[in-house]
């Protein structure tokens, strides 16, 4: 394990961390002003940091096994991991009070490209460390907003607010029921009688790539055709209007509108302990992401199919932005580890991919 003192010849003054997240349901609804339901996972990103008296920033990423250095005010996109740091410092340089330079060590076991919000875990953990080091007057929601702005404006990924809000506010015992328009949130207890499973498919994705940003653009175009500010403004009663749209806007809008409704129904099912109904909503969500939003891939579909073939799994679906990543499942209580290992083994044999059981 990398040692801060060996890198920077001094000790860190602050330390902070933030979790990755798995989204139970509510995919691609956040940037459409809708509802989401993420929960934190055990994997976390940790930052050790010491402030400097000049404008130099030195950051070491243990995952990348390299140290990058730049000066505040001279942030330049490199299309590498350091951009997630540079985007934040560019924003904070204009804050009150402004930050100075710093040395930082970043360590993480949140898998990159797995749909588990590794970028938001990095942003929020670093922001927490900077908030402490420079006494920044930022609450947890403000940190999430800064994380989103950094990815949107500097990194070039048009992500919504869900991931940084989950990294900043979610915990492992509850799901964060979040209204992505108002940012009102409520923690809902995870249902008893279930084990949470997260399996990384081994197919990596990249949110800064064109497919993700294209989906957001298609939603905006659908809104223009429908005369709506956001797809959140349209309920299931207006799906008849949506059906008149040309493709692909019809499918994109239909997914977002029905997915928002599924989140609301999932929260109700969790509160009622209606586990079979919750599982059905997972499968319906996956079908919509596969057919209407078209962000699933063959390997993800195989994992969901393997889960569906079992009687000890309530439901399974693609989680995260898609084009690879991970699957989230709800299994019968006490069966999670065996189910996850069985499905991962069957998937590896049929797909040739190298899956990872991340939860439990």
Coordinates of C-alpha atoms in Angstrom, one line a residue, residues 100-344:
X100 CA -4.5 26.9 -2.1
X101 CA -2.3 24.0 -3.4
X102 CA -2.2 20.6 -1.8
X103 CA -0.6 17.2 -1.8
X104 CA -3.0 14.3 -1.9
X105 CA -3.0 10.5 -2.0
X106 CA -6.1 8.8 -3.5
X107 CA -6.8 5.1 -2.8
X108 CA -9.9 3.3 -3.9
X109 CA -11.4 -0.1 -4.2
X110 CA -14.5 1.1 -6.1
X111 CA -14.2 -0.6 -9.5
X112 CA -13.7 1.8 -12.4
X113 CA -16.1 1.3 -15.3
X114 CA -18.5 -1.0 -13.4
X115 CA -21.5 1.4 -13.1
X116 CA -20.8 1.9 -9.4
X117 CA -20.0 5.6 -9.4
X118 CA -16.2 5.5 -9.0
X119 CA -15.9 9.0 -10.3
X120 CA -18.4 10.4 -7.9
X121 CA -16.7 8.6 -5.0
X122 CA -13.5 10.2 -6.0
X123 CA -15.0 13.7 -6.3
X124 CA -16.9 13.6 -3.0
X125 CA -14.0 12.1 -1.0
X126 CA -11.6 14.7 -2.4
X127 CA -14.1 17.5 -1.8
X128 CA -14.6 16.3 1.8
X129 CA -10.9 16.4 2.4
X130 CA -10.6 19.9 0.8
X131 CA -13.6 21.2 2.8
X132 CA -11.8 20.1 6.0
X133 CA -8.3 21.3 5.0
X134 CA -9.5 24.8 3.9
X135 CA -12.6 25.3 6.1
X136 CA -14.8 25.6 3.0
X137 CA -18.5 26.5 3.9
X138 CA -20.0 23.7 1.8
X139 CA -22.7 21.3 3.0
X140 CA -23.1 17.8 1.6
X141 CA -25.6 18.8 -1.1
X142 CA -23.2 21.6 -2.2
X143 CA -20.4 19.0 -2.5
X144 CA -22.6 16.8 -4.8
X145 CA -23.5 19.8 -7.0
X146 CA -19.8 20.7 -7.4
X147 CA -19.0 17.1 -8.3
X148 CA -21.6 17.1 -11.0
X149 CA -20.5 20.4 -12.4
X150 CA -16.9 19.2 -12.6
X151 CA -17.9 16.1 -14.6
X152 CA -20.2 18.1 -16.8
X153 CA -18.0 21.1 -17.5
X154 CA -14.5 19.8 -17.3
X155 CA -14.4 16.0 -17.8
X156 CA -17.1 16.1 -20.5
X157 CA -19.5 13.5 -19.0
X158 CA -23.0 14.8 -18.9
X159 CA -23.9 12.9 -15.8
X160 CA -26.9 13.7 -13.6
X161 CA -26.9 14.5 -9.9
X162 CA -27.6 11.0 -8.6
X163 CA -24.1 9.7 -8.3
X164 CA -22.6 12.6 -6.3
X165 CA -25.7 12.8 -4.1
X166 CA -25.4 9.1 -3.4
X167 CA -21.7 9.4 -2.7
X168 CA -22.3 12.3 -0.4
X169 CA -25.5 11.2 1.4
X170 CA -26.2 7.4 1.0
X171 CA -25.4 4.7 3.5
X172 CA -25.4 0.9 3.3
X173 CA -28.5 0.3 5.5
X174 CA -30.9 2.4 3.5
X175 CA -31.8 3.4 0.0
X176 CA -31.7 7.1 -0.8
X177 CA -35.1 8.0 -2.4
X178 CA -34.1 11.2 -4.2
X179 CA -36.0 13.7 -6.2
X180 CA -33.4 14.9 -8.7
X181 CA -35.3 18.1 -9.5
X182 CA -35.8 19.5 -6.0
X183 CA -33.0 17.4 -4.4
X184 CA -35.4 16.5 -1.6
X185 CA -34.4 13.1 -0.3
X186 CA -35.5 10.4 2.2
X187 CA -33.8 7.4 3.4
X188 CA -35.9 4.2 3.1
X189 CA -34.8 1.1 4.9
X190 CA -33.6 -1.8 2.7
X191 CA -36.2 -4.6 2.9
X192 CA -35.8 -7.4 5.4
X193 CA -35.9 -10.8 3.9
X194 CA -33.5 -9.9 1.1
X195 CA -29.8 -10.1 0.4
X196 CA -28.3 -7.4 -1.9
X197 CA -26.1 -8.7 -4.7
X198 CA -23.9 -6.7 -7.1
X199 CA -21.9 -8.5 -9.8
X200 CA -19.5 -6.7 -12.1
X201 CA -19.9 -8.1 -15.6
X202 CA -16.3 -7.5 -16.6
X203 CA -17.4 -5.3 -19.4
X204 CA -16.2 -1.8 -18.7
X205 CA -18.0 1.4 -19.7
X206 CA -17.0 5.1 -20.0
X207 CA -19.5 7.8 -19.2
X208 CA -17.4 10.4 -21.1
X209 CA -17.9 8.4 -24.2
X210 CA -20.4 9.4 -26.9
X211 CA -23.2 6.9 -26.2
X212 CA -24.1 8.2 -22.8
X213 CA -24.1 11.8 -23.8
X214 CA -26.1 10.9 -26.9
X215 CA -28.9 9.5 -24.7
X216 CA -29.1 12.7 -22.8
X217 CA -29.3 14.7 -26.1
X218 CA -32.1 12.4 -27.3
X219 CA -34.1 13.1 -24.2
X220 CA -33.7 16.8 -24.7
X221 CA -34.9 16.5 -28.3
X222 CA -37.9 14.4 -27.1
X223 CA -38.8 17.2 -24.7
X224 CA -38.6 19.7 -27.5
X225 CA -40.9 17.6 -29.7
X226 CA -43.4 17.2 -26.7
X227 CA -43.2 20.8 -25.6
X228 CA -42.0 19.8 -22.2
X229 CA -39.2 21.3 -20.1
X230 CA -38.1 17.9 -18.8
X231 CA -39.4 14.4 -19.2
X232 CA -40.2 14.5 -15.5
X233 CA -43.1 16.8 -16.4
X234 CA -44.8 13.9 -18.2
X235 CA -46.6 11.1 -16.4
X236 CA -47.8 7.7 -17.6
X237 CA -51.1 9.2 -18.6
X238 CA -49.4 11.0 -21.4
X239 CA -47.7 8.0 -23.0
X240 CA -50.1 8.2 -25.9
X241 CA -48.5 11.4 -26.9
X242 CA -45.1 9.8 -26.6
X243 CA -46.1 6.9 -28.9
X244 CA -46.5 9.5 -31.7
X245 CA -42.9 10.5 -31.6
X246 CA -40.4 9.4 -34.2
X247 CA -37.7 6.9 -33.2
X248 CA -35.5 6.9 -31.2
X249 CA -37.2 9.6 -29.2
X250 CA -40.3 7.5 -28.6
X251 CA -38.4 4.8 -26.9
X252 CA -36.2 7.2 -24.9
X253 CA -39.1 9.1 -23.5
X254 CA -41.1 6.0 -22.8
X255 CA -38.3 4.5 -20.7
X256 CA -37.8 7.7 -18.6
X257 CA -41.5 8.2 -18.0
X258 CA -42.2 4.5 -17.0
X259 CA -38.9 4.3 -15.0
X260 CA -40.0 7.3 -12.9
X261 CA -43.2 5.4 -12.1
X262 CA -41.3 2.2 -11.3
X263 CA -39.2 4.1 -8.7
X264 CA -42.3 5.3 -7.0
X265 CA -43.8 1.8 -7.0
X266 CA -40.5 0.3 -5.8
X267 CA -40.5 2.6 -2.8
X268 CA -44.0 1.6 -2.0
X269 CA -43.1 -2.1 -2.4
X270 CA -40.1 -1.7 0.0
X271 CA -42.2 0.0 2.6
X272 CA -44.9 -2.7 2.3
X273 CA -42.4 -5.6 2.3
X274 CA -43.8 -6.7 -1.1
X275 CA -40.6 -8.4 -2.3
X276 CA -42.1 -10.2 -5.2
X277 CA -43.5 -7.0 -6.6
X278 CA -40.2 -5.3 -6.0
X279 CA -38.5 -8.0 -8.0
X280 CA -40.9 -7.6 -10.9
X281 CA -40.1 -3.9 -11.0
X282 CA -36.4 -4.8 -11.3
X283 CA -37.0 -7.0 -14.3
X284 CA -39.4 -4.5 -15.9
X285 CA -36.7 -1.8 -15.5
X286 CA -34.1 -4.0 -17.1
X287 CA -36.4 -4.8 -20.0
X288 CA -37.0 -1.1 -20.5
X289 CA -33.3 -0.2 -20.4
X290 CA -32.6 -3.0 -22.9
X291 CA -35.3 -2.4 -25.4
X292 CA -36.3 1.3 -25.0
X293 CA -33.2 3.0 -23.8
X294 CA -30.9 0.5 -25.5
X295 CA -28.0 0.7 -23.1
X296 CA -27.7 -3.0 -22.2
X297 CA -25.3 -5.4 -23.7
X298 CA -25.3 -9.1 -24.3
X299 CA -23.3 -10.0 -21.3
X300 CA -25.5 -7.9 -18.9
X301 CA -28.6 -9.6 -20.4
X302 CA -27.0 -13.0 -19.7
X303 CA -26.5 -12.1 -16.0
X304 CA -30.1 -11.0 -15.7
X305 CA -31.3 -14.2 -17.4
X306 CA -29.3 -16.4 -15.1
X307 CA -30.8 -14.6 -12.1
X308 CA -34.3 -15.0 -13.5
X309 CA -33.9 -18.7 -13.9
X310 CA -33.6 -19.1 -10.1
X311 CA -36.4 -19.3 -7.6
X312 CA -34.3 -17.7 -4.8
X313 CA -33.8 -14.4 -6.7
X314 CA -36.6 -11.8 -6.5
X315 CA -35.3 -9.6 -9.3
X316 CA -32.2 -8.4 -11.2
X317 CA -31.4 -5.5 -13.5
X318 CA -28.6 -3.5 -15.1
X319 CA -27.4 -0.8 -12.8
X320 CA -25.6 2.4 -13.8
X321 CA -25.3 4.1 -17.1
X322 CA -25.1 1.0 -19.2
X323 CA -23.0 -0.2 -22.1
X324 CA -21.4 -2.7 -19.7
X325 CA -21.0 -2.4 -15.9
X326 CA -22.8 -4.3 -13.2
X327 CA -26.0 -6.0 -12.4
X328 CA -27.9 -5.6 -9.1
X329 CA -30.0 -8.4 -7.7
X330 CA -32.2 -9.1 -4.7
X331 CA -32.0 -12.6 -3.4
X332 CA -33.8 -14.4 -0.6
X333 CA -32.3 -13.7 2.8
X334 CA -29.3 -15.9 3.6
X335 CA -28.9 -17.0 0.0
X336 CA -27.0 -14.0 -1.4
X337 CA -23.4 -15.3 -1.3
X338 CA -24.3 -18.7 -2.7
X339 CA -26.5 -17.2 -5.4
X340 CA -23.9 -14.6 -6.4
X341 CA -21.1 -17.2 -6.7
X342 CA -23.3 -19.6 -8.6
X343 CA -24.4 -17.0 -11.1
X344 CA -20.9 -15.6 -11.5

